[in-house]
mmCIF file of C-alpha atoms in Angstrom:
data_model
loop_
_atom_site.group_PDB
_atom_site.id
_atom_site.type_symbol
_atom_site.label_atom_id
_atom_site.label_comp_id
_atom_site.label_asym_id
_atom_site.label_seq_id
_atom_site.Cartn_x
_atom_site.Cartn_y
_atom_site.Cartn_z
ATOM 1 C CA UNK A 1 8.919 71.833 68.270
ATOM 2 C CA UNK A 2 7.695 73.331 64.495
ATOM 3 C CA UNK A 3 4.291 74.255 63.492
ATOM 4 C CA UNK A 4 2.207 72.048 62.017
ATOM 5 C CA UNK A 5 1.946 73.423 58.572
ATOM 6 C CA UNK A 6 -0.916 70.909 57.068
ATOM 7 C CA UNK A 7 -2.986 72.714 57.679
ATOM 8 C CA UNK A 8 -4.472 76.711 58.478
ATOM 9 C CA UNK A 9 -3.661 77.748 61.810
ATOM 10 C CA UNK A 10 -7.055 77.317 64.073
ATOM 11 C CA UNK A 11 -5.533 80.114 66.148
ATOM 12 C CA UNK A 12 -5.795 84.012 66.456
ATOM 13 C CA UNK A 13 -8.878 83.592 63.713
ATOM 14 C CA UNK A 14 -11.224 86.438 63.814
ATOM 15 C CA UNK A 15 -14.335 86.321 66.331
ATOM 16 C CA UNK A 16 -17.361 84.397 64.918
ATOM 17 C CA UNK A 17 -19.783 86.876 64.658
ATOM 18 C CA UNK A 18 -23.862 86.778 65.949
ATOM 19 C CA UNK A 19 -24.660 87.465 62.079
ATOM 20 C CA UNK A 20 -22.391 84.094 61.018
ATOM 21 C CA UNK A 21 -24.094 81.653 64.027
ATOM 22 C CA UNK A 22 -27.213 82.422 62.522
ATOM 23 C CA UNK A 23 -26.168 82.252 58.822
ATOM 24 C CA UNK A 24 -25.586 78.649 60.048
ATOM 25 C CA UNK A 25 -28.160 78.188 62.029
ATOM 26 C CA UNK A 26 -30.378 78.845 59.152
ATOM 27 C CA UNK A 27 -28.198 76.727 57.636
ATOM 28 C CA UNK A 28 -29.482 73.679 59.395
ATOM 29 C CA UNK A 29 -33.429 74.666 59.207
ATOM 30 C CA UNK A 30 -32.869 74.529 55.326
ATOM 31 C CA UNK A 31 -31.695 70.862 56.413
ATOM 32 C CA UNK A 32 -33.880 69.866 57.955
ATOM 33 C CA UNK A 33 -36.916 71.038 56.042
ATOM 34 C CA UNK A 34 -37.938 73.884 58.737
ATOM 35 C CA UNK A 35 -39.677 77.095 59.316
ATOM 36 C CA UNK A 36 -39.571 76.577 63.135
ATOM 37 C CA UNK A 37 -36.556 78.179 65.173
ATOM 38 C CA UNK A 38 -32.896 76.679 65.215
ATOM 39 C CA UNK A 39 -30.475 76.937 67.934
ATOM 40 C CA UNK A 40 -27.471 75.280 67.954
ATOM 41 C CA UNK A 41 -26.503 73.541 70.990
ATOM 42 C CA UNK A 42 -22.675 74.787 72.001
ATOM 43 C CA UNK A 43 -22.531 70.924 73.308
ATOM 44 C CA UNK A 44 -22.020 67.298 71.950
ATOM 45 C CA UNK A 45 -26.091 65.635 71.108
ATOM 46 C CA UNK A 46 -26.862 64.929 74.443
ATOM 47 C CA UNK A 47 -26.919 68.258 75.602
ATOM 48 C CA UNK A 48 -30.291 69.299 73.490
ATOM 49 C CA UNK A 49 -31.368 66.188 73.598
ATOM 50 C CA UNK A 50 -31.247 66.218 77.726
ATOM 51 C CA UNK A 51 -32.691 69.881 77.464
ATOM 52 C CA UNK A 52 -35.714 68.645 75.447
ATOM 53 C CA UNK A 53 -37.034 66.284 78.171
ATOM 54 C CA UNK A 54 -36.363 68.520 81.339
ATOM 55 C CA UNK A 55 -37.625 71.093 79.799
ATOM 56 C CA UNK A 56 -41.095 70.060 77.969
ATOM 57 C CA UNK A 57 -41.619 67.054 80.356
ATOM 58 C CA UNK A 58 -43.348 69.000 83.966
ATOM 59 C CA UNK A 59 -44.056 67.258 87.034
ATOM 60 C CA UNK A 60 -46.578 64.841 86.383
ATOM 61 C CA UNK A 61 -47.289 65.238 82.907
ATOM 62 C CA UNK A 62 -47.459 61.512 80.768
ATOM 63 C CA UNK A 63 -44.791 60.888 78.723
ATOM 64 C CA UNK A 64 -44.345 58.237 76.451
ATOM 65 C CA UNK A 65 -40.996 56.700 76.116
ATOM 66 C CA UNK A 66 -40.039 54.760 72.366
ATOM 67 C CA UNK A 67 -37.703 52.464 72.943
ATOM 68 C CA UNK A 68 -35.686 51.029 69.917
ATOM 69 C CA UNK A 69 -32.210 51.006 71.330
ATOM 70 C CA UNK A 70 -29.898 52.145 74.441
ATOM 71 C CA UNK A 71 -30.685 56.066 73.902
ATOM 72 C CA UNK A 72 -34.126 56.085 73.867
ATOM 73 C CA UNK A 73 -34.066 53.634 77.354
ATOM 74 C CA UNK A 74 -31.679 56.917 78.658
ATOM 75 C CA UNK A 75 -34.885 59.202 77.512
ATOM 76 C CA UNK A 76 -36.606 57.261 79.569
ATOM 77 C CA UNK A 77 -34.369 57.585 82.982
ATOM 78 C CA UNK A 78 -34.512 61.466 82.017
ATOM 79 C CA UNK A 79 -38.267 61.110 82.212
ATOM 80 C CA UNK A 80 -38.484 60.360 85.435
ATOM 81 C CA UNK A 81 -35.971 61.958 87.003
ATOM 82 C CA UNK A 82 -38.313 65.285 85.529
ATOM 83 C CA UNK A 83 -41.101 63.743 87.531
ATOM 84 C CA UNK A 84 -43.372 62.480 84.404
ATOM 85 C CA UNK A 85 -45.168 59.421 84.403
ATOM 86 C CA UNK A 86 -43.378 57.386 81.778
ATOM 87 C CA UNK A 87 -45.151 54.917 80.106
ATOM 88 C CA UNK A 88 -42.551 52.808 78.059
ATOM 89 C CA UNK A 89 -43.138 51.640 74.168
ATOM 90 C CA UNK A 90 -40.218 49.297 73.973
ATOM 91 C CA UNK A 91 -39.764 47.073 70.293
ATOM 92 C CA UNK A 92 -37.330 44.376 69.767
ATOM 93 C CA UNK A 93 -33.692 45.290 68.391
ATOM 94 C CA UNK A 94 -33.895 43.076 65.364
ATOM 95 C CA UNK A 95 -37.226 46.049 64.279
ATOM 96 C CA UNK A 96 -38.568 48.667 64.235
ATOM 97 C CA UNK A 97 -41.739 49.842 66.203
ATOM 98 C CA UNK A 98 -44.816 50.149 63.822
ATOM 99 C CA UNK A 99 -47.570 53.924 64.003
ATOM 100 C CA UNK A 100 -50.513 51.348 65.368
ATOM 101 C CA UNK A 101 -48.673 50.385 68.282
ATOM 102 C CA UNK A 102 -47.953 54.155 69.342
ATOM 103 C CA UNK A 103 -51.302 54.526 68.668
ATOM 104 C CA UNK A 104 -52.453 51.893 71.102
ATOM 105 C CA UNK A 105 -50.310 52.721 73.159
ATOM 106 C CA UNK A 106 -51.852 56.871 73.145
ATOM 107 C CA UNK A 107 -55.663 55.568 73.114
ATOM 108 C CA UNK A 108 -54.559 53.121 76.368
ATOM 109 C CA UNK A 109 -52.934 56.781 78.478
ATOM 110 C CA UNK A 110 -55.208 59.907 76.540
ATOM 111 C CA UNK A 111 -53.414 62.141 78.545
ATOM 112 C CA UNK A 112 -49.755 61.429 77.295
ATOM 113 C CA UNK A 113 -48.703 64.968 76.494
ATOM 114 C CA UNK A 114 -45.281 64.360 75.209
ATOM 115 C CA UNK A 115 -44.016 61.356 73.026
ATOM 116 C CA UNK A 116 -39.923 60.767 72.514
ATOM 117 C CA UNK A 117 -38.745 58.569 69.721
ATOM 118 C CA UNK A 118 -35.349 58.147 67.944
ATOM 119 C CA UNK A 119 -35.436 58.077 64.165
ATOM 120 C CA UNK A 120 -32.189 55.813 63.820
ATOM 121 C CA UNK A 121 -30.311 54.122 66.287
ATOM 122 C CA UNK A 122 -26.774 53.452 65.248
ATOM 123 C CA UNK A 123 -26.311 51.025 67.805
ATOM 124 C CA UNK A 124 -28.780 48.562 67.621
ATOM 125 C CA UNK A 125 -28.879 49.341 63.653
ATOM 126 C CA UNK A 126 -32.387 50.472 63.674
ATOM 127 C CA UNK A 127 -35.015 52.758 61.817
ATOM 128 C CA UNK A 128 -37.672 53.745 62.769
ATOM 129 C CA UNK A 129 -41.226 54.938 60.412
ATOM 130 C CA UNK A 130 -41.586 58.853 61.744
ATOM 131 C CA UNK A 131 -43.537 59.760 59.365
ATOM 132 C CA UNK A 132 -46.426 57.410 60.538
ATOM 133 C CA UNK A 133 -45.980 58.329 63.780
ATOM 134 C CA UNK A 134 -45.855 61.484 63.838
ATOM 135 C CA UNK A 135 -49.235 61.318 62.253
ATOM 136 C CA UNK A 136 -50.621 59.418 64.801
ATOM 137 C CA UNK A 137 -49.262 61.848 67.804
ATOM 138 C CA UNK A 138 -49.774 65.129 66.282
ATOM 139 C CA UNK A 139 -53.994 64.141 65.825
ATOM 140 C CA UNK A 140 -53.677 62.947 69.569
ATOM 141 C CA UNK A 141 -52.308 66.296 70.396
ATOM 142 C CA UNK A 142 -49.105 66.060 71.956
ATOM 143 C CA UNK A 143 -45.929 66.502 71.179
ATOM 144 C CA UNK A 144 -42.890 64.765 69.217
ATOM 145 C CA UNK A 145 -39.452 64.327 70.252
ATOM 146 C CA UNK A 146 -37.127 62.967 67.374
ATOM 147 C CA UNK A 147 -33.244 62.244 68.146
ATOM 148 C CA UNK A 148 -32.204 62.084 63.815
ATOM 149 C CA UNK A 149 -28.491 62.507 65.269
ATOM 150 C CA UNK A 150 -27.513 59.406 63.546
ATOM 151 C CA UNK A 151 -30.121 59.938 60.818
ATOM 152 C CA UNK A 152 -29.130 63.643 59.562
ATOM 153 C CA UNK A 153 -28.435 63.242 56.507
ATOM 154 C CA UNK A 154 -28.143 59.954 55.806
ATOM 155 C CA UNK A 155 -32.229 59.485 54.878
ATOM 156 C CA UNK A 156 -35.341 61.856 54.764
ATOM 157 C CA UNK A 157 -36.101 64.025 57.586
ATOM 158 C CA UNK A 158 -39.456 66.254 57.344
ATOM 159 C CA UNK A 159 -39.574 68.405 60.857
ATOM 160 C CA UNK A 160 -42.670 70.354 59.904
ATOM 161 C CA UNK A 161 -44.220 67.961 57.241
ATOM 162 C CA UNK A 162 -43.644 65.549 59.585
ATOM 163 C CA UNK A 163 -45.232 67.243 62.841
ATOM 164 C CA UNK A 164 -41.764 66.711 64.720
ATOM 165 C CA UNK A 165 -41.741 69.540 67.317
ATOM 166 C CA UNK A 166 -38.443 69.105 69.010
ATOM 167 C CA UNK A 167 -35.877 67.712 66.552
ATOM 168 C CA UNK A 168 -31.989 67.087 67.588
ATOM 169 C CA UNK A 169 -29.759 66.250 64.983
ATOM 170 C CA UNK A 170 -25.184 66.174 65.978
ATOM 171 C CA UNK A 171 -22.874 66.272 63.434
ATOM 172 C CA UNK A 172 -20.580 63.845 63.172
ATOM 173 C CA UNK A 173 -22.455 60.464 61.779
ATOM 174 C CA UNK A 174 -23.810 60.808 58.200
ATOM 175 C CA UNK A 175 -22.723 64.454 58.289
ATOM 176 C CA UNK A 176 -18.799 63.469 58.835
ATOM 177 C CA UNK A 177 -18.981 66.923 61.009
ATOM 178 C CA UNK A 178 -17.384 67.591 64.917
ATOM 179 C CA UNK A 179 -18.985 66.403 67.779
ATOM 180 C CA UNK A 180 -18.833 68.756 69.300
ATOM 181 C CA UNK A 181 -21.846 70.472 68.656
ATOM 182 C CA UNK A 182 -24.974 70.141 68.180
ATOM 183 C CA UNK A 183 -28.487 71.264 67.050
ATOM 184 C CA UNK A 184 -32.721 72.018 68.154
ATOM 185 C CA UNK A 185 -35.829 73.364 65.817
ATOM 186 C CA UNK A 186 -38.274 73.998 68.099
ATOM 187 C CA UNK A 187 -42.060 74.329 67.207
ATOM 188 C CA UNK A 188 -44.274 76.899 68.500
ATOM 189 C CA UNK A 189 -46.511 74.393 70.294
ATOM 190 C CA UNK A 190 -43.051 73.385 71.670
ATOM 191 C CA UNK A 191 -42.354 76.177 73.082
ATOM 192 C CA UNK A 192 -45.687 77.064 74.528
ATOM 193 C CA UNK A 193 -45.581 74.082 76.554
ATOM 194 C CA UNK A 194 -41.665 75.004 77.774
ATOM 195 C CA UNK A 195 -42.362 77.811 78.960
ATOM 196 C CA UNK A 196 -45.736 76.880 80.816
ATOM 197 C CA UNK A 197 -44.071 73.935 82.928
ATOM 198 C CA UNK A 198 -42.745 75.999 85.646
ATOM 199 C CA UNK A 199 -39.699 73.791 86.760
ATOM 200 C CA UNK A 200 -37.954 73.822 82.272
ATOM 201 C CA UNK A 201 -34.021 74.547 83.168
ATOM 202 C CA UNK A 202 -33.497 78.871 83.503
ATOM 203 C CA UNK A 203 -29.967 80.444 83.723
ATOM 204 C CA UNK A 204 -28.614 76.517 83.400
ATOM 205 C CA UNK A 205 -26.712 75.031 79.950
ATOM 206 C CA UNK A 206 -29.268 72.745 79.560
ATOM 207 C CA UNK A 207 -31.581 76.089 78.951
ATOM 208 C CA UNK A 208 -33.143 75.778 76.014
ATOM 209 C CA UNK A 209 -35.558 79.073 77.628
ATOM 210 C CA UNK A 210 -31.980 81.457 78.004
ATOM 211 C CA UNK A 211 -31.566 80.695 74.060
ATOM 212 C CA UNK A 212 -35.028 81.853 73.182
ATOM 213 C CA UNK A 213 -35.383 84.802 75.532
ATOM 214 C CA UNK A 214 -31.159 85.868 75.064
ATOM 215 C CA UNK A 215 -31.053 84.997 71.473
ATOM 216 C CA UNK A 216 -34.221 84.405 69.337
ATOM 217 C CA UNK A 217 -36.647 86.995 70.679
ATOM 218 C CA UNK A 218 -33.581 89.551 70.178
ATOM 219 C CA UNK A 219 -33.559 88.970 66.958
ATOM 220 C CA UNK A 220 -30.156 87.011 66.718
ATOM 221 C CA UNK A 221 -28.364 90.578 67.176
ATOM 222 C CA UNK A 222 -26.008 89.608 70.530
ATOM 223 C CA UNK A 223 -24.672 85.751 70.850
ATOM 224 C CA UNK A 224 -25.328 85.683 74.790
ATOM 225 C CA UNK A 225 -21.942 83.753 75.579
ATOM 226 C CA UNK A 226 -18.778 83.023 73.867
ATOM 227 C CA UNK A 227 -19.545 80.234 71.209
ATOM 228 C CA UNK A 228 -17.301 76.980 70.332
ATOM 229 C CA UNK A 229 -16.101 78.938 67.346
ATOM 230 C CA UNK A 230 -13.748 76.603 65.160
ATOM 231 C CA UNK A 231 -17.203 73.107 66.304
ATOM 232 C CA UNK A 232 -19.638 75.904 65.293
ATOM 233 C CA UNK A 233 -17.310 76.506 61.357
ATOM 234 C CA UNK A 234 -16.295 72.731 60.985
ATOM 235 C CA UNK A 235 -20.187 72.204 61.205
ATOM 236 C CA UNK A 236 -20.990 74.148 58.676
ATOM 237 C CA UNK A 237 -18.971 72.951 56.065
ATOM 238 C CA UNK A 238 -19.993 69.795 56.894
ATOM 239 C CA UNK A 239 -23.358 71.262 56.148
ATOM 240 C CA UNK A 240 -21.880 73.005 53.339
ATOM 241 C CA UNK A 241 -20.508 69.200 51.785
ATOM 242 C CA UNK A 242 -23.954 68.064 51.794
ATOM 243 C CA UNK A 243 -25.403 71.054 50.084
ATOM 244 C CA UNK A 244 -22.670 70.614 47.759
ATOM 245 C CA UNK A 245 -23.102 66.850 46.980
ATOM 246 C CA UNK A 246 -26.873 66.838 47.711
ATOM 247 C CA UNK A 247 -28.892 66.146 50.274
ATOM 248 C CA UNK A 248 -30.871 63.275 47.848
ATOM 249 C CA UNK A 249 -26.917 61.829 47.050
ATOM 250 C CA UNK A 250 -26.032 61.650 50.750
ATOM 251 C CA UNK A 251 -28.857 59.850 51.254
ATOM 252 C CA UNK A 252 -28.466 57.763 48.497
ATOM 253 C CA UNK A 253 -24.604 57.144 49.805
ATOM 254 C CA UNK A 254 -26.138 55.382 52.838
ATOM 255 C CA UNK A 255 -28.479 53.373 51.126
ATOM 256 C CA UNK A 256 -26.468 52.171 48.858
ATOM 257 C CA UNK A 257 -24.066 51.426 52.135
ATOM 258 C CA UNK A 258 -26.712 49.487 53.953
ATOM 259 C CA UNK A 259 -27.861 47.302 51.223
ATOM 260 C CA UNK A 260 -23.960 46.415 49.747
ATOM 261 C CA UNK A 261 -23.665 45.032 53.724
ATOM 262 C CA UNK A 262 -26.499 43.288 53.874
ATOM 263 C CA UNK A 263 -26.339 42.197 51.039
ATOM 264 C CA UNK A 264 -22.997 40.952 51.577
ATOM 265 C CA UNK A 265 -23.091 39.786 54.952
ATOM 266 C CA UNK A 266 -25.955 37.428 53.743
ATOM 267 C CA UNK A 267 -22.933 35.197 51.727
ATOM 268 C CA UNK A 268 -20.559 35.049 54.634
ATOM 269 C CA UNK A 269 -20.516 32.614 57.240
ATOM 270 C CA UNK A 270 -22.209 31.937 60.403
ATOM 271 C CA UNK A 271 -23.362 35.732 60.428
ATOM 272 C CA UNK A 272 -26.488 37.739 59.549
ATOM 273 C CA UNK A 273 -28.342 40.796 59.673
ATOM 274 C CA UNK A 274 -29.427 41.218 63.348
ATOM 275 C CA UNK A 275 -32.268 43.919 62.027
ATOM 276 C CA UNK A 276 -34.820 41.045 60.420
ATOM 277 C CA UNK A 277 -36.027 43.404 57.342
ATOM 278 C CA UNK A 278 -34.104 45.769 55.272
ATOM 279 C CA UNK A 279 -37.141 48.402 56.152
ATOM 280 C CA UNK A 280 -36.238 48.580 59.529
ATOM 281 C CA UNK A 281 -32.619 48.445 58.610
ATOM 282 C CA UNK A 282 -30.367 52.155 59.523
ATOM 283 C CA UNK A 283 -28.351 53.371 56.942
ATOM 284 C CA UNK A 284 -25.387 54.666 58.977
ATOM 285 C CA UNK A 285 -24.606 51.778 60.332
ATOM 286 C CA UNK A 286 -24.522 47.714 60.017
ATOM 287 C CA UNK A 287 -25.937 45.810 62.846
ATOM 288 C CA UNK A 288 -24.886 41.531 62.148
ATOM 289 C CA UNK A 289 -25.353 38.719 64.646
ATOM 290 C CA UNK A 290 -23.045 35.677 65.679
ATOM 291 C CA UNK A 291 -24.452 32.833 66.787
ATOM 292 C CA UNK A 292 -24.014 31.428 69.964
ATOM 293 C CA UNK A 293 -20.446 30.467 70.645
ATOM 294 C CA UNK A 294 -18.477 32.102 68.105
ATOM 295 C CA UNK A 295 -17.903 36.004 70.257
ATOM 296 C CA UNK A 296 -18.444 38.980 68.363
ATOM 297 C CA UNK A 297 -15.845 40.544 70.041
ATOM 298 C CA UNK A 298 -12.882 37.826 68.712
ATOM 299 C CA UNK A 299 -14.521 38.663 64.838
ATOM 300 C CA UNK A 300 -14.234 41.951 65.650
ATOM 301 C CA UNK A 301 -10.794 41.803 66.627
ATOM 302 C CA UNK A 302 -9.697 39.114 63.867
ATOM 303 C CA UNK A 303 -11.533 41.224 60.939
ATOM 304 C CA UNK A 304 -9.149 44.426 62.090
ATOM 305 C CA UNK A 305 -6.262 42.295 62.515
ATOM 306 C CA UNK A 306 -7.626 41.547 58.563
ATOM 307 C CA UNK A 307 -8.153 45.305 57.486
ATOM 308 C CA UNK A 308 -7.014 47.699 59.879
ATOM 309 C CA UNK A 309 -8.867 50.281 58.535
ATOM 310 C CA UNK A 310 -12.342 49.293 58.570
ATOM 311 C CA UNK A 311 -14.842 50.349 60.430
ATOM 312 C CA UNK A 312 -15.963 47.425 62.543
ATOM 313 C CA UNK A 313 -16.921 47.456 65.941
ATOM 314 C CA UNK A 314 -18.385 45.489 68.875
ATOM 315 C CA UNK A 315 -21.919 46.348 70.154
ATOM 316 C CA UNK A 316 -21.630 47.908 73.690
ATOM 317 C CA UNK A 317 -23.509 46.007 76.792
ATOM 318 C CA UNK A 318 -24.676 42.911 77.251
ATOM 319 C CA UNK A 319 -25.116 42.822 73.312
ATOM 320 C CA UNK A 320 -21.623 42.812 72.459
ATOM 321 C CA UNK A 321 -20.769 39.163 72.610
ATOM 322 C CA UNK A 322 -23.119 38.431 69.953
ATOM 323 C CA UNK A 323 -23.363 41.333 67.410
ATOM 324 C CA UNK A 324 -20.904 43.681 65.716
ATOM 325 C CA UNK A 325 -21.475 46.709 63.861
ATOM 326 C CA UNK A 326 -19.893 48.087 61.014
ATOM 327 C CA UNK A 327 -20.518 51.875 61.429
ATOM 328 C CA UNK A 328 -20.569 53.557 57.305
ATOM 329 C CA UNK A 329 -22.154 56.355 58.250
ATOM 330 C CA UNK A 330 -20.721 59.903 56.516
ATOM 331 C CA UNK A 331 -17.005 59.525 54.362
ATOM 332 C CA UNK A 332 -17.041 55.824 55.019
ATOM 333 C CA UNK A 333 -20.385 55.400 52.697
ATOM 334 C CA UNK A 334 -18.302 54.364 50.287
ATOM 335 C CA UNK A 335 -18.253 51.653 47.641
ATOM 336 C CA UNK A 336 -15.021 50.880 48.548
ATOM 337 C CA UNK A 337 -15.604 50.573 52.152
ATOM 338 C CA UNK A 338 -18.378 48.372 52.004
ATOM 339 C CA UNK A 339 -16.509 45.999 49.935
ATOM 340 C CA UNK A 340 -13.131 46.223 51.733
ATOM 341 C CA UNK A 341 -15.734 45.643 55.263
ATOM 342 C CA UNK A 342 -17.706 42.523 53.881
ATOM 343 C CA UNK A 343 -13.940 40.975 52.427
ATOM 344 C CA UNK A 344 -11.861 41.528 55.963
ATOM 345 C CA UNK A 345 -15.267 39.846 57.371
ATOM 346 C CA UNK A 346 -14.533 37.258 55.574
ATOM 347 C CA UNK A 347 -11.445 36.777 56.462
ATOM 348 C CA UNK A 348 -11.709 37.237 59.943
ATOM 349 C CA UNK A 349 -13.954 34.482 60.371
ATOM 350 C CA UNK A 350 -11.783 32.281 57.807
ATOM 351 C CA UNK A 351 -8.917 32.704 60.983
ATOM 352 C CA UNK A 352 -11.245 31.566 63.168
ATOM 353 C CA UNK A 353 -11.752 28.816 61.609
ATOM 354 C CA UNK A 354 -15.715 29.612 60.191
ATOM 355 C CA UNK A 355 -15.138 28.190 56.320
ATOM 356 C CA UNK A 356 -17.784 28.997 53.797
ATOM 357 C CA UNK A 357 -18.765 27.524 51.129
ATOM 358 C CA UNK A 358 -16.989 27.429 47.727
ATOM 359 C CA UNK A 359 -15.206 31.131 47.548
ATOM 360 C CA UNK A 360 -17.674 32.448 50.245
ATOM 361 C CA UNK A 361 -14.779 35.434 50.079
ATOM 362 C CA UNK A 362 -15.920 36.558 46.699
ATOM 363 C CA UNK A 363 -18.670 36.062 46.381
ATOM 364 C CA UNK A 364 -19.884 38.184 49.769
ATOM 365 C CA UNK A 365 -17.803 41.203 48.284
ATOM 366 C CA UNK A 366 -19.153 40.722 44.571
ATOM 367 C CA UNK A 367 -23.528 40.865 46.155
ATOM 368 C CA UNK A 368 -21.695 43.706 48.541
ATOM 369 C CA UNK A 369 -20.705 45.246 44.972
ATOM 370 C CA UNK A 370 -24.030 44.322 43.180
ATOM 371 C CA UNK A 371 -25.981 45.826 45.929
ATOM 372 C CA UNK A 372 -24.366 48.928 45.977
ATOM 373 C CA UNK A 373 -24.864 49.653 42.401
ATOM 374 C CA UNK A 374 -28.547 48.960 42.326
ATOM 375 C CA UNK A 375 -29.174 51.254 45.207
ATOM 376 C CA UNK A 376 -26.984 54.612 42.434
ATOM 377 C CA UNK A 377 -28.776 52.523 39.902
ATOM 378 C CA UNK A 378 -32.328 53.461 41.007
#
């Protein structure tokens, strides 16, 4: 077997130093617009998400869990296992939750100390107004934990300005980076709450306090354990690539992809955007609804048979028969990808016997391209 000569060797690299590790964290802090502590955790983003909840949700406390998709449902289970009294605020997966709804829930449950929220739900294609919700949560005095895994790099994320106390990101969505490393920013208020929680994990892979005491409090001079070197280097390259493109340019590109897919889908027979209002649509993924009698799995299979390169997949779970998803994040947030996806969906529908009026395929592709161009033109 011969060595792969297409890429430089990933083996025998010099060790990742504490100084370099800290520099990556600083780049992430800049991306998040935060002056708070940032910890790069050595695992997929579910690691810091669970770590935040188990650290900040003390037994007997009250938490408001906002559910607009499957990850919000996961957070509720973790909160209950911590012994927290969980108040669930659910919104239809076809839209977003409003700040007034959050304010009403907090007024009804004045003892709420933690609010958990997903910024953009890639699985359901919706996004929530974090700035407005953050203002309500801060006025109430609760902590705000935000899952920004799918939104970072794709839409504005002003962590400090919005009052986000625990902000978790991953590299595998809009950043087009690795899945095996993630990061969390922790505000001073969050550290106070975590330190006061006797059940906060310690000497554990889930422990934020271990990172604080062994890494942050020591001035980030000595790493507490061997880092995931390749993943950290890949994450740094992903963040650097966003910086080179320009964060605003990346955000605009993802918005253009969303607009293109929604405009194109509206010209196709039988499909319609699952998220009703454009302002509630996530810039990283567009979900589409199929009518009764047309299985979304079949539409996905037919579209991929027409063009196996397009980023189309069936929704997970019970929504799988009625919803399909286009993942236009990272490098797939591209004009050609959006237009080709609309064409593939049109071709797939035709093979399933769903015919549109006239040249629906060409009209849908033209609408997608025009919507992309309109966003970039401002």
